């Protein structure tokens, strides 16, 4: 017995749950009393389930590319299934659009988390009295001038002056620290990175904790979340002054 097109459409709507109560009763009556109709319903269920299973497997592979975390994959997969079962006629389009959308959401969320940390936990290091103002040493005079520009938040001028200090004394740790922060303020993150790494690699000064702290924010601005997270995790497990705040940052970035 041939199944009419209108019946096929009715079956599809029935399986999608898009029938009124009256239409649902009609379909269920046909299933109970019309073997050919019942066979068609069962066949279409099997076909749809096979398609769904294939597409879910394909979607799983795509999720592995977007998400490395298994829990995130499972959450998205369940969401995908709930959409997929209600839209069988647009399986491929739904799958691709959802992958694109989720990828975008993931990247936006990831970036927003990093920006949240920067906005809420970053601030320039306080410029305390670090050098004697009555010292006649040219390096000290230049460093004092640079520090004054730094305090006035004139970071472009400060960067130039700190560079002069470091030309005269490349081992000047204060010069490297405040040059790094000044470069950070003018968005020269690679140069800031170099200054902070110099201090860390020197490994024999009083500013290693500060250098690690600000280097973490450099990584965030450079959108290297993995390095930033590793560094803040390291700080949170140390005896650093920044230990407790680093724990909050790690919690936010994970």
PDB file of N, CA and C in Angstrom, residues 16-51:
ATOM      1  N   UNK A  16       8.531  14.783  15.037  1.00  0.00           N
ATOM      2  CA  UNK A  16       9.130  16.030  15.527  1.00  0.00           C
ATOM      3  C   UNK A  16       8.350  16.621  16.701  1.00  0.00           C
ATOM      4  N   UNK A  17       7.167  16.032  16.982  1.00  0.00           N
ATOM      5  CA  UNK A  17       6.340  16.553  18.076  1.00  0.00           C
ATOM      6  C   UNK A  17       5.648  17.851  17.726  1.00  0.00           C
ATOM      7  N   UNK A  18       5.340  18.033  16.450  1.00  0.00           N
ATOM      8  CA  UNK A  18       4.743  19.290  15.988  1.00  0.00           C
ATOM      9  C   UNK A  18       3.269  19.144  15.594  1.00  0.00           C
ATOM     10  N   UNK A  19       2.566  18.229  16.216  1.00  0.00           N
ATOM     11  CA  UNK A  19       1.146  18.028  15.924  1.00  0.00           C
ATOM     12  C   UNK A  19       0.277  18.540  17.058  1.00  0.00           C
ATOM     13  N   UNK A  20      -0.936  18.953  16.672  1.00  0.00           N
ATOM     14  CA  UNK A  20      -1.928  19.278  17.697  1.00  0.00           C
ATOM     15  C   UNK A  20      -2.396  17.974  18.343  1.00  0.00           C
ATOM     16  N   UNK A  21      -3.096  18.065  19.433  1.00  0.00           N
ATOM     17  CA  UNK A  21      -3.594  16.856  20.108  1.00  0.00           C
ATOM     18  C   UNK A  21      -4.522  16.066  19.184  1.00  0.00           C
ATOM     19  N   UNK A  22      -5.330  16.786  18.425  1.00  0.00           N
ATOM     20  CA  UNK A  22      -6.271  16.127  17.515  1.00  0.00           C
ATOM     21  C   UNK A  22      -5.517  15.373  16.423  1.00  0.00           C
ATOM     22  N   UNK A  23      -4.493  16.012  15.827  1.00  0.00           N
ATOM     23  CA  UNK A  23      -3.705  15.364  14.770  1.00  0.00           C
ATOM     24  C   UNK A  23      -2.926  14.169  15.327  1.00  0.00           C
ATOM     25  N   UNK A  24      -2.425  14.321  16.546  1.00  0.00           N
ATOM     26  CA  UNK A  24      -1.681  13.237  17.178  1.00  0.00           C
ATOM     27  C   UNK A  24      -2.559  12.001  17.355  1.00  0.00           C
ATOM     28  N   UNK A  25      -3.809  12.211  17.756  1.00  0.00           N
ATOM     29  CA  UNK A  25      -4.752  11.094  17.936  1.00  0.00           C
ATOM     30  C   UNK A  25      -5.035  10.401  16.605  1.00  0.00           C
ATOM     31  N   UNK A  26      -5.111  11.191  15.531  1.00  0.00           N
ATOM     32  CA  UNK A  26      -5.363  10.620  14.200  1.00  0.00           C
ATOM     33  C   UNK A  26      -4.201   9.718  13.792  1.00  0.00           C
ATOM     34  N   UNK A  27      -2.956  10.207  13.992  1.00  0.00           N
ATOM     35  CA  UNK A  27      -1.775   9.423  13.628  1.00  0.00           C
ATOM     36  C   UNK A  27      -1.700   8.146  14.451  1.00  0.00           C
ATOM     37  N   UNK A  28      -1.942   8.250  15.729  1.00  0.00           N
ATOM     38  CA  UNK A  28      -1.860   7.073  16.601  1.00  0.00           C
ATOM     39  C   UNK A  28      -2.943   6.052  16.255  1.00  0.00           C
ATOM     40  N   UNK A  29      -4.068   6.550  15.809  1.00  0.00           N
ATOM     41  CA  UNK A  29      -5.138   5.650  15.373  1.00  0.00           C
ATOM     42  C   UNK A  29      -4.725   4.910  14.107  1.00  0.00           C
ATOM     43  N   UNK A  30      -4.068   5.632  13.164  1.00  0.00           N
ATOM     44  CA  UNK A  30      -3.594   5.015  11.926  1.00  0.00           C
ATOM     45  C   UNK A  30      -2.523   3.974  12.219  1.00  0.00           C
ATOM     46  N   UNK A  31      -1.647   4.283  13.158  1.00  0.00           N
ATOM     47  CA  UNK A  31      -0.592   3.333  13.529  1.00  0.00           C
ATOM     48  C   UNK A  31      -1.209   2.038  14.060  1.00  0.00           C
ATOM     49  N   UNK A  32      -2.268   2.191  14.849  1.00  0.00           N
ATOM     50  CA  UNK A  32      -2.911   1.028  15.469  1.00  0.00           C
ATOM     51  C   UNK A  32      -3.726   0.214  14.474  1.00  0.00           C
ATOM     52  N   UNK A  33      -4.275   0.892  13.441  1.00  0.00           N
ATOM     53  CA  UNK A  33      -5.225   0.217  12.552  1.00  0.00           C
ATOM     54  C   UNK A  33      -4.740   0.018  11.123  1.00  0.00           C
ATOM     55  N   UNK A  34      -3.622   0.600  10.785  1.00  0.00           N
ATOM     56  CA  UNK A  34      -3.132   0.523   9.413  1.00  0.00           C
ATOM     57  C   UNK A  34      -1.693   0.003   9.433  1.00  0.00           C
ATOM     58  N   UNK A  35      -1.490  -1.296   9.188  1.00  0.00           N
ATOM     59  CA  UNK A  35      -0.154  -1.894   9.258  1.00  0.00           C
ATOM     60  C   UNK A  35       0.861  -1.218   8.343  1.00  0.00           C
ATOM     61  N   UNK A  36       0.439  -0.855   7.137  1.00  0.00           N
ATOM     62  CA  UNK A  36       1.365  -0.210   6.199  1.00  0.00           C
ATOM     63  C   UNK A  36       1.820   1.143   6.739  1.00  0.00           C
ATOM     64  N   UNK A  37       0.882   1.866   7.298  1.00  0.00           N
ATOM     65  CA  UNK A  37       1.191   3.176   7.886  1.00  0.00           C
ATOM     66  C   UNK A  37       2.128   2.995   9.075  1.00  0.00           C
ATOM     67  N   UNK A  38       1.850   1.994   9.911  1.00  0.00           N
ATOM     68  CA  UNK A  38       2.680   1.712  11.085  1.00  0.00           C
ATOM     69  C   UNK A  38       4.096   1.326  10.661  1.00  0.00           C
ATOM     70  N   UNK A  39       4.200   0.524   9.587  1.00  0.00           N
ATOM     71  CA  UNK A  39       5.518   0.134   9.087  1.00  0.00           C
ATOM     72  C   UNK A  39       6.307   1.345   8.593  1.00  0.00           C
ATOM     73  N   UNK A  40       5.597   2.271   7.940  1.00  0.00           N
ATOM     74  CA  UNK A  40       6.259   3.473   7.434  1.00  0.00           C
ATOM     75  C   UNK A  40       6.776   4.329   8.590  1.00  0.00           C
ATOM     76  N   UNK A  41       5.975   4.449   9.635  1.00  0.00           N
ATOM     77  CA  UNK A  41       6.402   5.221  10.820  1.00  0.00           C
ATOM     78  C   UNK A  41       7.663   4.594  11.409  1.00  0.00           C
ATOM     79  N   UNK A  42       7.655   3.283  11.560  1.00  0.00           N
ATOM     80  CA  UNK A  42       8.797   2.587  12.152  1.00  0.00           C
ATOM     81  C   UNK A  42      10.047   2.727  11.282  1.00  0.00           C
ATOM     82  N   UNK A  43       9.853   2.622   9.960  1.00  0.00           N
ATOM     83  CA  UNK A  43      10.964   2.749   9.039  1.00  0.00           C
ATOM     84  C   UNK A  43      11.599   4.129   9.132  1.00  0.00           C
ATOM     85  N   UNK A  44      10.753   5.145   9.176  1.00  0.00           N
ATOM     86  CA  UNK A  44      11.268   6.516   9.228  1.00  0.00           C
ATOM     87  C   UNK A  44      11.968   6.798  10.562  1.00  0.00           C
ATOM     88  N   UNK A  45      11.487   6.181  11.620  1.00  0.00           N
ATOM     89  CA  UNK A  45      12.166   6.308  12.907  1.00  0.00           C
ATOM     90  C   UNK A  45      13.579   5.738  12.817  1.00  0.00           C
ATOM     91  N   UNK A  46      13.696   4.548  12.197  1.00  0.00           N
ATOM     92  CA  UNK A  46      14.996   3.895  12.073  1.00  0.00           C
ATOM     93  C   UNK A  46      15.949   4.699  11.205  1.00  0.00           C
ATOM     94  N   UNK A  47      15.413   5.253  10.102  1.00  0.00           N
ATOM     95  CA  UNK A  47      16.242   6.068   9.207  1.00  0.00           C
ATOM     96  C   UNK A  47      16.757   7.312   9.937  1.00  0.00           C
ATOM     97  N   UNK A  48      15.835   7.994  10.628  1.00  0.00           N
ATOM     98  CA  UNK A  48      16.216   9.218  11.347  1.00  0.00           C
ATOM     99  C   UNK A  48      17.246   8.935  12.433  1.00  0.00           C
ATOM    100  N   UNK A  49      17.063   7.811  13.146  1.00  0.00           N
ATOM    101  CA  UNK A  49      18.001   7.461  14.206  1.00  0.00           C
ATOM    102  C   UNK A  49      19.379   7.158  13.631  1.00  0.00           C
ATOM    103  N   UNK A  50      19.402   6.496  12.463  1.00  0.00           N
ATOM    104  CA  UNK A  50      20.680   6.194  11.815  1.00  0.00           C
ATOM    105  C   UNK A  50      21.386   7.473  11.390  1.00  0.00           C
ATOM    106  N   UNK A  51      20.605   8.414  10.824  1.00  0.00           N
ATOM    107  CA  UNK A  51      21.181   9.698  10.401  1.00  0.00           C
ATOM    108  C   UNK A  51      21.704  10.460  11.601  1.00  0.00           C
TER     109      UNK A  51
END
